[in-house]
């Protein structure tokens, strides 16, 4: 089916397959459509149907809370076309980098599956062919028997790989989480679409990095650390990471974080904040190179942000309420320019 998208004086055309989400079809064709979560929660992919018929997909999608059905407003990440369609997109069409990789549909096989803590699971997905992605990007995943896609950032980084590494936190009310945690899913096939997301790291921008993560939000920041480590970015640039979890038992990736600190001891600062319990005496002895703190991660991270941002790119990763609560003080109190803050909101 032919889809025409109009934005002010510009018109884009692309083909969408039957049942394919309009956002995915457009991005796959290289059309720079606006989006954030790609899974129906944020509302950024709003469009108006001017002509044609669409299947609106998820009726209760939180992203269309304030939409007007009479105006035929839709979420492009939830709708699929039932005929040729013309749409108008009210929000700014995103500008892509020249080296951005067009996302596409993939079928992958879960190959690794292990628990990092009592409620955080790590898994790897093998794809039929190599692909590249920017550190900090994510894929949306759909598993058998569960309708709709969910977004997960890659933990690993590599140019040209057929392996994607993810983590997922247990969420008793989440269907995909339930499927993943119910039994060992090794050798199960899943559908993926990506890579997506603009909370990305690019060494050629020559930034210092200031990163704040809550819980499983650490995934994309691990990918950024890995890319920075591989290209020796931290030889000449500082990175400060603040990672918040509830208790010492909830802390994971300690070994990988210690390895980055050990490789670049002068430029890397890694701070782990426990919200519900104090650090252990062993952690406080300070022998492993990481700083352990008690309290909410933002209470420790925000005072460390430089006024005006300097040449620093700020990355925020975690539950949407945490990200929202950080953006305001960063901009209003620390005077960090909005274009020096990158985040993706999934929840
Ligand atoms: Fe479609 Fe977030 S609701 S991109």
Coordinates of N, CA and C and ligand atoms in Angstrom, one line a residue, residues 23 34-46 63-64 75-78 345, ligand 1:
X23 N 4.8 3.5 11.2 CA 6.1 4.1 11.6 C 7.2 3.3 11.2
X34 N 8.9 11.4 13.1 CA 9.1 11.6 14.5 C 8.7 10.4 15.4
X35 N 9.4 10.1 16.4 CA 9.1 9.0 17.3 C 10.0 9.1 18.5
X36 N 9.6 8.5 19.6 CA 10.5 8.2 20.7 C 10.5 6.8 21.2
X37 N 9.3 6.3 21.7 CA 9.3 5.0 22.3 C 9.1 3.9 21.2
X38 N 8.4 4.2 20.1 CA 8.0 3.3 19.1 C 7.1 2.2 19.5
X39 N 6.5 2.3 20.7 CA 5.7 1.2 21.3 C 4.4 1.7 21.9
X40 N 3.9 2.9 21.5 CA 2.6 3.3 21.9 C 2.4 4.1 23.2
X41 N 3.5 4.5 23.8 CA 3.3 5.1 25.1 C 3.6 6.6 25.1
X42 N 4.4 7.2 24.2 CA 4.9 8.6 24.4 C 4.0 9.6 23.6
X43 N 3.4 9.2 22.5 CA 2.6 10.1 21.7 C 3.4 10.9 20.7
X44 N 4.7 10.7 20.6 CA 5.5 11.5 19.7 C 5.2 11.2 18.2
X45 N 4.7 10.1 17.9 CA 4.5 9.7 16.4 C 3.1 10.0 15.9
X46 N 2.5 11.1 16.5 CA 1.1 11.5 16.2 C 1.0 11.9 14.7
X63 N -0.2 6.5 24.6 CA 0.3 7.7 23.8 C -0.8 8.5 23.2
X64 N -2.0 7.9 23.1 CA -3.1 8.7 22.4 C -4.1 9.2 23.4
X75 N -1.6 7.1 16.2 CA -0.2 6.9 16.5 C 0.4 6.0 15.4
X76 N 1.4 6.5 14.7 CA 1.9 5.8 13.6 C 2.6 4.5 14.0
X77 N 3.1 4.4 15.3 CA 3.7 3.2 15.7 C 2.7 2.1 16.1
X78 N 1.4 2.4 16.1 CA 0.4 1.4 16.4 C -0.5 1.1 15.2
X345 N 12.6 7.6 26.1 CA 11.6 7.2 27.1 C 10.8 5.9 26.7
Ligands
LIG1 FE1 4.5 6.1 18.9 FE2 5.8 6.7 21.2 S1 3.7 6.4 20.9 S2 6.6 6.7 19.2

